[in-house]
Structure formats: structure tokens, C-alpha cells
Coordinates of C-alpha atoms in Angstrom, one line a residue:
M1 CA -59.3 54.2 62.9
D2 CA -60.1 57.9 63.1
K3 CA -63.7 58.2 62.4
T4 CA -63.0 61.6 60.5
V5 CA -61.8 59.4 57.7
C6 CA -64.7 57.2 57.3
I7 CA -67.9 57.8 55.3
T8 CA -70.5 58.2 57.7
P9 CA -74.4 57.9 57.5
S10 CA -74.6 61.8 57.6
D11 CA -72.0 62.0 54.8
I12 CA -74.3 60.1 52.7
D13 CA -77.5 62.0 53.7
T14 CA -76.0 65.4 52.9
A15 CA -74.6 64.0 49.4
Q16 CA -78.1 62.6 48.5
S17 CA -79.8 65.8 49.7
A18 CA -77.6 67.9 47.4
F19 CA -77.9 65.4 44.6
F20 CA -81.9 65.5 44.7
A21 CA -82.3 69.3 45.5
D22 CA -81.2 69.9 41.8
K23 CA -83.7 68.9 39.2
S24 CA -81.1 68.8 36.5
H25 CA -79.2 65.9 38.4
I26 CA -82.6 63.8 38.4
I27 CA -83.0 64.4 34.5
A28 CA -79.3 63.5 34.0
K29 CA -79.8 60.4 36.0
N30 CA -82.8 59.3 34.2
A31 CA -81.1 59.9 30.6
V32 CA -77.9 58.2 31.5
C33 CA -79.3 55.2 33.3
G34 CA -81.2 54.7 30.0
K35 CA -79.0 55.6 27.3
G36 CA -75.5 55.7 29.0
V37 CA -72.9 58.6 29.3
R38 CA -71.7 59.3 25.8
D39 CA -75.0 59.3 24.2
V40 CA -76.4 62.0 26.8
A41 CA -73.4 64.1 26.6
R42 CA -73.3 64.0 22.8
V43 CA -73.4 67.6 21.4
P44 CA -75.2 67.7 18.1
E45 CA -74.1 70.9 17.1
Q46 CA -70.3 69.6 17.0
V47 CA -71.4 66.5 15.2
A48 CA -73.1 68.9 12.6
K49 CA -69.5 70.7 12.0
N50 CA -68.0 67.3 10.5
T51 CA -67.7 67.3 6.8
T52 CA -66.8 64.6 4.1
V53 CA -64.8 67.1 1.8
F54 CA -61.4 68.1 2.4
D55 CA -58.9 70.4 1.1
V56 CA -56.2 67.9 0.9
E57 CA -57.2 64.3 0.6
V58 CA -55.2 61.0 0.0
K59 CA -57.4 58.1 -1.6
Q60 CA -56.8 55.0 0.1
G61 CA -59.2 52.4 -1.2
K62 CA -61.4 49.9 0.6
R63 CA -61.3 50.2 4.2
T64 CA -59.7 47.4 6.4
N65 CA -61.0 45.9 9.4
Q66 CA -58.7 44.5 12.4
K67 CA -61.8 42.8 13.9
R68 CA -61.2 41.5 17.5
S69 CA -57.6 42.1 17.4
G70 CA -55.2 44.7 18.8
R71 CA -52.9 45.0 15.5
C72 CA -54.2 48.8 14.8
W73 CA -50.3 49.7 14.5
M74 CA -49.9 46.9 11.9
F75 CA -53.0 47.8 10.0
A76 CA -51.9 51.8 10.0
S77 CA -48.6 50.8 8.7
L78 CA -49.6 48.4 6.0
N79 CA -52.2 51.0 5.1
T80 CA -49.6 53.8 4.5
M81 CA -47.5 50.9 2.3
R82 CA -50.7 49.9 0.2
M83 CA -51.1 53.5 -1.0
R84 CA -47.5 53.0 -2.9
V85 CA -48.5 49.7 -4.4
M86 CA -51.9 51.1 -5.7
K87 CA -50.3 54.3 -7.2
K88 CA -47.3 52.3 -8.8
Y89 CA -49.8 49.9 -10.5
K90 CA -53.0 52.0 -11.0
L91 CA -55.0 49.8 -8.6
S92 CA -58.3 50.8 -7.4
T93 CA -58.0 49.0 -4.0
F94 CA -55.4 46.6 -2.5
E95 CA -54.6 45.0 0.8
L96 CA -51.6 43.5 2.3
S97 CA -51.7 40.5 4.7
Q98 CA -51.9 41.7 8.2
A99 CA -51.7 37.9 9.5
Y100 CA -48.1 37.7 8.1
P101 CA -46.6 40.4 10.3
L102 CA -48.7 39.2 13.2
F103 CA -47.0 35.8 13.0
W104 CA -43.4 37.3 12.9
D105 CA -44.2 39.7 15.5
K106 CA -45.3 37.2 18.3
L107 CA -42.3 35.1 17.3
E108 CA -39.9 38.0 17.6
K109 CA -41.4 39.5 20.8
S110 CA -41.2 35.9 22.3
N111 CA -37.4 35.8 21.8
W112 CA -37.2 39.5 22.8
F113 CA -39.1 38.6 26.0
F114 CA -36.9 35.5 26.7
E115 CA -33.7 37.9 26.3
N116 CA -35.2 40.3 28.8
I117 CA -35.9 37.7 31.2
I118 CA -32.2 36.2 31.0
D119 CA -30.9 39.6 31.5
T120 CA -32.7 40.3 34.5
C121 CA -32.5 36.9 36.3
E122 CA -30.4 38.5 39.0
Q123 CA -33.5 40.8 40.0
P124 CA -36.2 39.4 42.4
V125 CA -39.4 38.3 40.6
N126 CA -41.3 41.1 42.4
S127 CA -39.0 43.9 41.2
R128 CA -40.6 46.3 39.4
E129 CA -38.8 45.6 36.2
V130 CA -39.3 41.9 36.3
A131 CA -43.2 42.5 37.3
F132 CA -43.3 44.8 34.2
L133 CA -41.9 42.0 31.8
L134 CA -44.2 39.5 33.2
T135 CA -47.6 41.7 32.8
D136 CA -48.1 41.5 29.1
P137 CA -45.1 39.9 27.3
I138 CA -46.9 39.3 24.0
S139 CA -49.5 42.3 23.5
D140 CA -51.0 42.8 20.2
G141 CA -49.8 46.2 20.2
G142 CA -46.6 48.0 18.8
Q143 CA -45.1 51.0 17.4
W144 CA -43.8 51.9 14.0
D145 CA -40.1 51.3 14.8
M146 CA -41.1 47.8 15.5
F147 CA -43.0 47.4 12.3
K148 CA -40.0 48.7 10.6
A149 CA -38.0 45.8 12.2
L150 CA -40.4 43.3 10.9
V151 CA -40.7 44.4 7.5
S152 CA -36.8 45.1 7.1
K153 CA -36.4 41.2 8.2
Y154 CA -39.4 39.5 6.9
G155 CA -40.9 41.8 4.0
V156 CA -44.5 41.9 3.3
C157 CA -47.2 39.8 1.1
P158 CA -50.6 40.3 -0.5
K159 CA -53.5 39.4 1.8
E160 CA -54.3 36.5 -0.7
A161 CA -50.7 35.0 0.2
M162 CA -51.5 34.7 4.1
P163 CA -55.3 35.4 4.7
E164 CA -56.8 35.8 8.1
T165 CA -57.6 33.1 10.5
A166 CA -59.8 32.7 13.2
C167 CA -56.9 33.6 15.6
S168 CA -55.7 36.6 13.7
S169 CA -59.2 38.2 13.5
N170 CA -59.7 37.2 17.3
T171 CA -56.4 37.0 19.0
S172 CA -57.8 36.4 22.7
D173 CA -57.1 32.7 22.7
L174 CA -53.9 33.1 20.8
D175 CA -52.5 35.7 23.2
T176 CA -54.0 33.8 26.5
Y177 CA -52.1 30.5 25.8
L178 CA -48.9 32.0 24.3
T179 CA -48.7 34.4 27.5
R180 CA -49.2 31.4 29.7
Y181 CA -46.3 29.5 28.2
L182 CA -44.0 32.3 28.0
R183 CA -44.4 33.0 31.8
L184 CA -44.0 29.4 32.3
C185 CA -40.7 29.5 30.4
A186 CA -39.8 32.5 32.4
K187 CA -40.1 30.6 35.5
Q188 CA -37.9 27.7 34.3
L189 CA -35.3 30.0 33.1
R190 CA -35.0 31.9 36.4
D191 CA -35.3 28.6 38.3
A192 CA -32.3 27.3 36.2
H193 CA -30.4 30.6 36.9
A194 CA -30.8 30.2 40.5
Q195 CA -29.4 26.4 40.5
G196 CA -26.2 27.9 38.7
S197 CA -27.0 27.6 35.0
T198 CA -24.8 29.8 32.5
V199 CA -26.2 32.3 30.2
E200 CA -25.1 29.7 27.5
H201 CA -27.3 27.0 29.0
L202 CA -30.3 29.3 29.5
R203 CA -30.2 30.2 25.8
S204 CA -30.0 26.7 24.8
M205 CA -33.2 26.1 26.9
K206 CA -34.8 29.2 25.0
K207 CA -34.0 27.4 21.5
T208 CA -36.3 24.6 22.7
Y209 CA -39.0 27.2 24.0
M210 CA -38.9 29.0 20.6
Q211 CA -39.4 26.0 18.4
N212 CA -42.6 25.4 20.6
V213 CA -43.7 29.1 20.1
Y214 CA -43.3 28.5 16.3
S215 CA -45.4 25.4 16.4
L216 CA -48.2 27.2 18.4
L217 CA -48.0 30.1 16.1
V218 CA -48.2 27.9 12.7
T219 CA -51.2 26.2 14.6
C220 CA -53.2 29.3 15.2
L221 CA -52.2 31.3 11.9
G222 CA -50.8 29.0 9.4
Q223 CA -47.4 28.8 7.9
P224 CA -46.3 32.1 6.4
P225 CA -45.3 31.9 2.7
A226 CA -41.6 31.7 1.7
K227 CA -42.7 32.4 -2.0
F228 CA -46.0 33.2 -3.5
D229 CA -47.6 34.2 -6.9
V230 CA -48.8 37.5 -7.5
R231 CA -51.4 38.8 -10.3
L232 CA -52.2 42.3 -10.0
R233 CA -55.0 43.9 -12.5
D234 CA -55.5 47.9 -13.0
K235 CA -58.5 50.0 -12.8
D236 CA -58.7 48.9 -16.6
D237 CA -58.4 45.5 -15.8
K238 CA -55.0 45.1 -17.5
L239 CA -52.4 42.8 -15.9
A240 CA -50.1 45.2 -14.0
L241 CA -47.8 42.7 -12.2
S242 CA -47.4 39.3 -12.6
G243 CA -44.7 37.0 -11.2
T244 CA -43.4 34.7 -8.2
F245 CA -41.8 36.6 -5.1
T246 CA -40.4 36.2 -1.7
P247 CA -42.0 38.6 0.9
L248 CA -38.7 40.6 0.8
E249 CA -38.7 40.6 -3.0
F250 CA -42.3 42.0 -3.1
F251 CA -41.5 44.6 -0.6
K252 CA -38.7 46.0 -2.7
E253 CA -40.6 45.5 -5.9
A254 CA -44.2 46.7 -5.1
V255 CA -43.9 48.9 -2.1
A256 CA -40.4 50.4 -2.7
L257 CA -40.1 52.1 0.5
N258 CA -36.9 53.3 2.0
L259 CA -37.8 52.4 5.7
D260 CA -34.8 54.3 6.9
D261 CA -36.3 57.6 5.6
Y262 CA -39.3 57.2 8.0
I263 CA -38.9 58.4 11.7
S264 CA -41.0 58.9 14.7
L265 CA -41.9 62.3 16.2
I266 CA -43.6 62.4 19.5
S267 CA -45.0 65.1 21.5
A268 CA -44.9 64.7 25.1
P269 CA -44.9 68.3 27.0
T270 CA -44.0 66.6 30.5
A271 CA -41.0 67.9 32.7
D272 CA -39.1 65.0 32.3
K273 CA -38.9 65.1 28.5
P274 CA -37.8 68.4 27.2
F275 CA -38.7 69.3 23.4
N276 CA -35.8 69.0 20.9
R277 CA -34.2 65.8 22.6
V278 CA -34.5 62.1 21.3
Y279 CA -35.5 59.3 23.4
T280 CA -35.8 55.7 23.4
V281 CA -37.8 53.3 25.9
S282 CA -35.9 50.7 28.0
R283 CA -36.8 47.2 27.1
L284 CA -39.1 48.2 24.2
G285 CA -38.9 46.5 20.9
N286 CA -39.5 43.0 19.1
V287 CA -36.6 42.0 16.8
V288 CA -33.6 41.8 19.0
E289 CA -31.0 42.6 16.1
A290 CA -32.9 45.7 15.0
G291 CA -32.6 47.3 18.7
G292 CA -35.6 49.3 20.2
V293 CA -37.2 52.6 19.4
R294 CA -36.2 56.1 18.7
Y295 CA -38.2 59.4 18.8
I296 CA -37.6 63.0 18.7
N297 CA -40.0 65.3 21.1
L298 CA -41.5 68.0 19.3
T299 CA -44.4 70.5 19.6
P300 CA -47.7 69.4 18.4
Q301 CA -47.5 72.2 15.5
E302 CA -44.3 70.7 14.4
L303 CA -46.0 67.2 14.3
K304 CA -48.8 68.9 12.1
D305 CA -46.3 70.8 9.9
A306 CA -44.7 67.6 9.1
A307 CA -47.7 65.6 8.5
I308 CA -49.3 68.3 6.2
A309 CA -46.2 68.4 4.2
Q310 CA -46.4 64.6 3.7
L311 CA -50.2 64.8 2.9
K312 CA -49.7 67.7 0.3
D313 CA -47.2 65.1 -1.5
N314 CA -50.3 62.7 -1.7
L315 CA -48.7 60.3 1.0
P316 CA -50.8 59.1 4.1
V317 CA -49.3 59.5 7.5
W318 CA -49.1 57.0 10.3
F319 CA -50.2 58.6 13.9
G320 CA -50.8 57.1 17.3
C321 CA -53.3 58.6 19.9
D322 CA -55.4 58.2 22.8
V323 CA -58.5 57.4 20.6
M324 CA -61.3 57.0 23.2
Q325 CA -60.8 60.5 24.7
S326 CA -63.8 62.8 23.6
F327 CA -64.6 60.3 21.0
L328 CA -68.1 59.6 19.4
R329 CA -67.5 56.2 18.3
E330 CA -70.5 55.6 16.2
E331 CA -70.2 59.0 14.1
G332 CA -66.2 58.4 14.2
I333 CA -65.7 62.0 15.8
M334 CA -62.7 62.9 17.7
D335 CA -63.5 66.5 19.1
L336 CA -62.9 68.2 22.6
D337 CA -66.4 69.6 22.3
A338 CA -68.5 66.6 21.1
L339 CA -69.0 65.6 24.5
D340 CA -70.1 67.6 27.5
I341 CA -69.2 65.6 30.4
D342 CA -68.7 68.4 32.9
T343 CA -72.3 70.0 32.5
L344 CA -73.9 66.4 32.5
F345 CA -72.4 65.5 36.0
G346 CA -72.4 69.4 37.1
F347 CA -68.8 69.6 38.2
D348 CA -65.2 69.3 36.4
I349 CA -64.1 66.1 35.1
M350 CA -62.7 67.0 31.7
A351 CA -61.4 70.5 32.5
G352 CA -58.4 71.2 34.8
F353 CA -56.1 68.4 33.3
D354 CA -53.6 69.6 30.9
K355 CA -51.7 67.3 28.4
A356 CA -48.7 66.9 30.7
A357 CA -50.7 66.2 33.9
R358 CA -52.9 63.5 32.0
L359 CA -49.6 61.7 30.9
D360 CA -47.8 62.0 34.6
Y361 CA -51.0 61.0 36.5
G362 CA -51.9 58.0 34.1
E363 CA -55.0 59.5 32.6
S364 CA -53.9 59.3 29.0
L365 CA -51.4 57.4 26.9
M366 CA -51.3 56.3 23.1
T367 CA -54.0 53.3 22.6
H368 CA -54.4 53.3 19.0
A369 CA -52.8 53.9 15.6
M370 CA -54.5 55.2 12.6
V371 CA -53.6 57.0 9.4
L372 CA -54.1 60.5 8.6
E373 CA -55.4 60.9 4.9
G374 CA -56.7 64.4 4.8
V375 CA -56.9 67.9 6.3
N376 CA -58.9 71.1 6.0
F377 CA -58.0 74.5 6.6
D378 CA -59.6 77.6 8.0
A379 CA -59.4 81.4 6.7
D380 CA -56.1 81.8 8.0
G381 CA -54.5 78.6 6.5
K382 CA -54.5 76.6 9.8
P383 CA -55.7 73.1 10.0
S384 CA -59.0 72.9 11.3
L385 CA -60.2 69.3 10.7
W386 CA -58.2 66.2 10.0
K387 CA -59.4 63.0 7.9
V388 CA -58.6 59.8 9.5
E389 CA -58.5 56.1 8.2
N390 CA -59.2 53.6 10.9
S391 CA -59.1 49.9 10.8
W392 CA -62.7 49.1 11.9
G393 CA -64.3 48.3 8.8
D394 CA -66.3 50.3 6.4
D395 CA -69.6 50.3 8.4
H396 CA -67.6 52.6 11.1
G397 CA -67.8 56.2 11.3
K398 CA -68.4 57.9 7.6
D399 CA -68.0 54.8 5.5
G400 CA -65.0 53.8 7.5
F401 CA -63.2 57.0 8.0
D402 CA -63.2 59.3 11.1
T403 CA -62.5 63.1 11.6
L404 CA -60.3 64.5 14.2
A405 CA -60.6 68.2 15.2
D406 CA -57.4 70.0 15.3
S407 CA -57.8 71.0 18.7
W408 CA -57.9 67.3 19.8
F409 CA -54.7 66.8 17.8
D410 CA -53.0 69.1 20.3
E411 CA -54.3 67.2 23.3
Y412 CA -54.4 63.5 22.3
V413 CA -52.1 62.8 19.4
Y414 CA -48.8 61.6 20.7
Q415 CA -46.9 60.3 17.8
V416 CA -46.7 60.7 14.0
V417 CA -44.3 59.0 11.5
V418 CA -43.4 60.9 8.5
D419 CA -40.3 60.8 5.9
K420 CA -37.4 62.7 7.5
K421 CA -37.5 65.2 4.4
Y422 CA -40.4 66.9 5.7
L423 CA -38.7 68.0 8.9
P424 CA -36.3 71.0 9.1
A425 CA -32.8 70.2 8.6
D426 CA -31.9 71.2 12.4
K427 CA -34.6 68.6 13.5
R428 CA -33.2 65.8 11.2
A429 CA -29.7 66.4 12.2
L430 CA -30.9 66.2 15.8
F431 CA -32.7 63.0 15.3
E432 CA -29.7 61.3 13.8
S433 CA -27.0 62.7 16.0
D434 CA -28.4 63.0 19.7
T435 CA -27.7 60.4 22.1
P436 CA -31.2 59.1 23.2
I437 CA -32.4 59.7 26.8
V438 CA -33.5 56.2 27.9
L439 CA -37.1 56.2 29.5
D440 CA -38.3 53.5 31.9
P441 CA -40.1 50.6 30.5
W442 CA -43.4 51.9 31.9
D443 CA -43.2 55.4 30.6
P444 CA -46.3 56.4 28.8
M445 CA -44.2 57.0 25.8
G446 CA -43.4 53.5 25.7
S447 CA -47.4 52.5 25.3
L448 CA -48.1 50.2 22.6
A449 CA -50.9 51.3 20.0

């Protein structure tokens, strides 16, 4: 090998001498080794700029907690829905079951996975598409359209009707063993195809597999209720709702939300995704008969305008972002200036990467879903700070809520879900009429919150 491409002792000596010649490097080393990068890079002046009072604010009730699970998209979706129940029946707080959609999502994702495996049996197992399908077939994560599909088919129920279990609060073991089983079944399906089995036979094999998946899910999460009794008392302790419901009946009666009115807006400024076009992602979904996902790609300002309009109508807004970027977790602050990483290390790490480049080079994608429940405006009427309902319990951030600087919104918010009435008429028409551009399964816009 050419020695010019190797790290030599001289190279190490040069780097070492340069490091220790600057006393600020030594101070940074001592501080970071003792406290960690984020604690040392934390900018207290930015922390002080955060507030607990907002110009527009939706009151959401007691904070929820997803615990050690990746169900943020479900919690965010249910948190937008519970607001309607609280308003309708004048409740001080209310919570919908998060274990209930988890059960059906795992079941539907298993079926979705098997259908994709059957559909790709002609491809080699090491093809990029098959390898992608096998990587994480039963992720806890998801997107709004996937939650919409679950609710449309299965409804919702109060948390008391299907409470948390050890496996819903910590999904690690459930995911581990279900993933192993799905991969085993994938091998058996592909082997049967290689031996000449028809698609009809493969689907008959799938029926048996799905019975086993159902059994595993009931063992871990309990049996989802077919019917349940409901007694809701309002703030004055008066009985506001009483009766027996199926989950679909309860959704229709208590939530009373037209799911088809809500659409996903994304903001991805990459060269392959022109604004004002509609997109879908190949092989992304859960409920087979519902199809996949559908977005319209707009500028960050257009996402903000729609979100603000919905907040002003006292309705929260589901959104997806890359939460750990420039994030002070303990304080619950998302702010580009909250961490001064480049000064700490003495060279550019955060600077020089725009939003498009971060997406293209794998530095950023949607990792977490939360709820916008408030916004502040500056002297010119432009948004300056957003209030965020997280799902990490009431001991996180400021009594369970976070804040998000408007400049952070521009860089790291990738998706919001709003009632389409808050979009201009031309954007609504485009969303409904445009033929979607199909993105690859591994496109960053296909990431699961």
C-alpha cells in the first residue's frame, strides 16, 4: 500500500503538538471528559431566552409517556385526537390507549412485510430492496398516514380499556423475537418460491404465520377489546359520557374526526424533490388495503403558515423532526444556538451543511414525532418560538413540554399534518390531483418517527 495514504507516527506527533499548543483545547478536553459534549457546549444565554408563556396556546391535559418504546408517532397522533374528546366533554384531562394501536400496527406490519417478501421473491436475497425489507421489518416507528390507516380500520379506545403492559412500555423483547420470527418466515417463503410454489401457496403459508404473529402479540400486549364500557366525568364531576362502544363506535362518537381531511406536508429541499409536487415512498406502509403514504412537498414557511392557522383554531398539530439535533434534552430546548459545538472543538462541525446536504449525506432525517401546541410571535408578527408537547412524561423539559426555536423549525422539521382547509386552494387541489412521484424505500422521507 502507498505509504502516503497511511497514518504515520509523524502525523500523530504533528496533530498532538497542534492540540496541546492551544490551551483552550486542554480546557475543552478536561471539561468534556468530565461532563460530556452537550453539557460543556450548552449556551446559558439561549436557555434564558425560552419562555413558558405563549401568544397562541392549546391546553392539552396531563403529559403522556411512551417510556422505552418507539411509539412517538402514535402518542403524537393520539394526543391530537384526545384534545377533541376533552373539548367535547369538558374534561380536565384524558388519554387514549397507546397499546391498542401498537397491537394492530404490529399485526398489520407483519402482513405488509410478508406481502413485500412474496412480491420480491424473484430478487436475490442480497439485493438492495430485499436487504432493506429484512433490516427492520417491525419497527415501532411510523408516519401519520399509517396511523390514519389503523384508526380507520380499528378505531380507538380509552387507555383504561387496554392499558399498558411490560412489553408495550418497553418493546425491546417484543420487537426482537417478532423480528426473528418474521425473518425466519421470509426465508421459508423464499425457499418455497425457489422450489416452485405458487403465489397462492405462499399466501396460504402466510395465513399460518399470521396466526402465530397474532398469538405472540396477545401474549405480549393482551387481547384488544372488541367492546368496552365508558364513563367520563367532566371538570365539574358530572357524567359526560356513558355507554358501551366498539373502538370504531367510540372514535366516531367521542373523537369525531374526519381522517380524510388531514394530510401530510413535508419540507425537503433536495434536488430530487422539487417543491409543489406530491410524493409517496415505495413499500412504506402497514395496512395493505389502505395503500402507502402521500405527501406534498412545500417550503418551511408554508408548513408554518398551515400550522399557525390550525393552532389559532385551538387545535394541536402533529409534526415530525430530527429531535436530537441542537437539542438540550434536560431543558427540552431545540435551538440552533443552544449548543456551540464548533467553538468547543475549534473547527466547523455544525456549520457548512445545509438542510439539503444533510438529507443527501445521511446526516439528518425524521426521527421523532411530537405535537405543536403553541407559538410566539416577534414584533413583526413572525413566529419566533414554538411550544411542543412531547411524550416523555411530565418530568421532562418544562413540566413535560419542550420549546422549539423558529430557526430550528426551518432546518430540522420535516413533516406536519394539518386539516387541508388550512392550505391555499391551489395546494389542496395539487395534493388531491397530482400523480405521486415514487421515492425509493430508503429515501430519508421514508424514515419512521
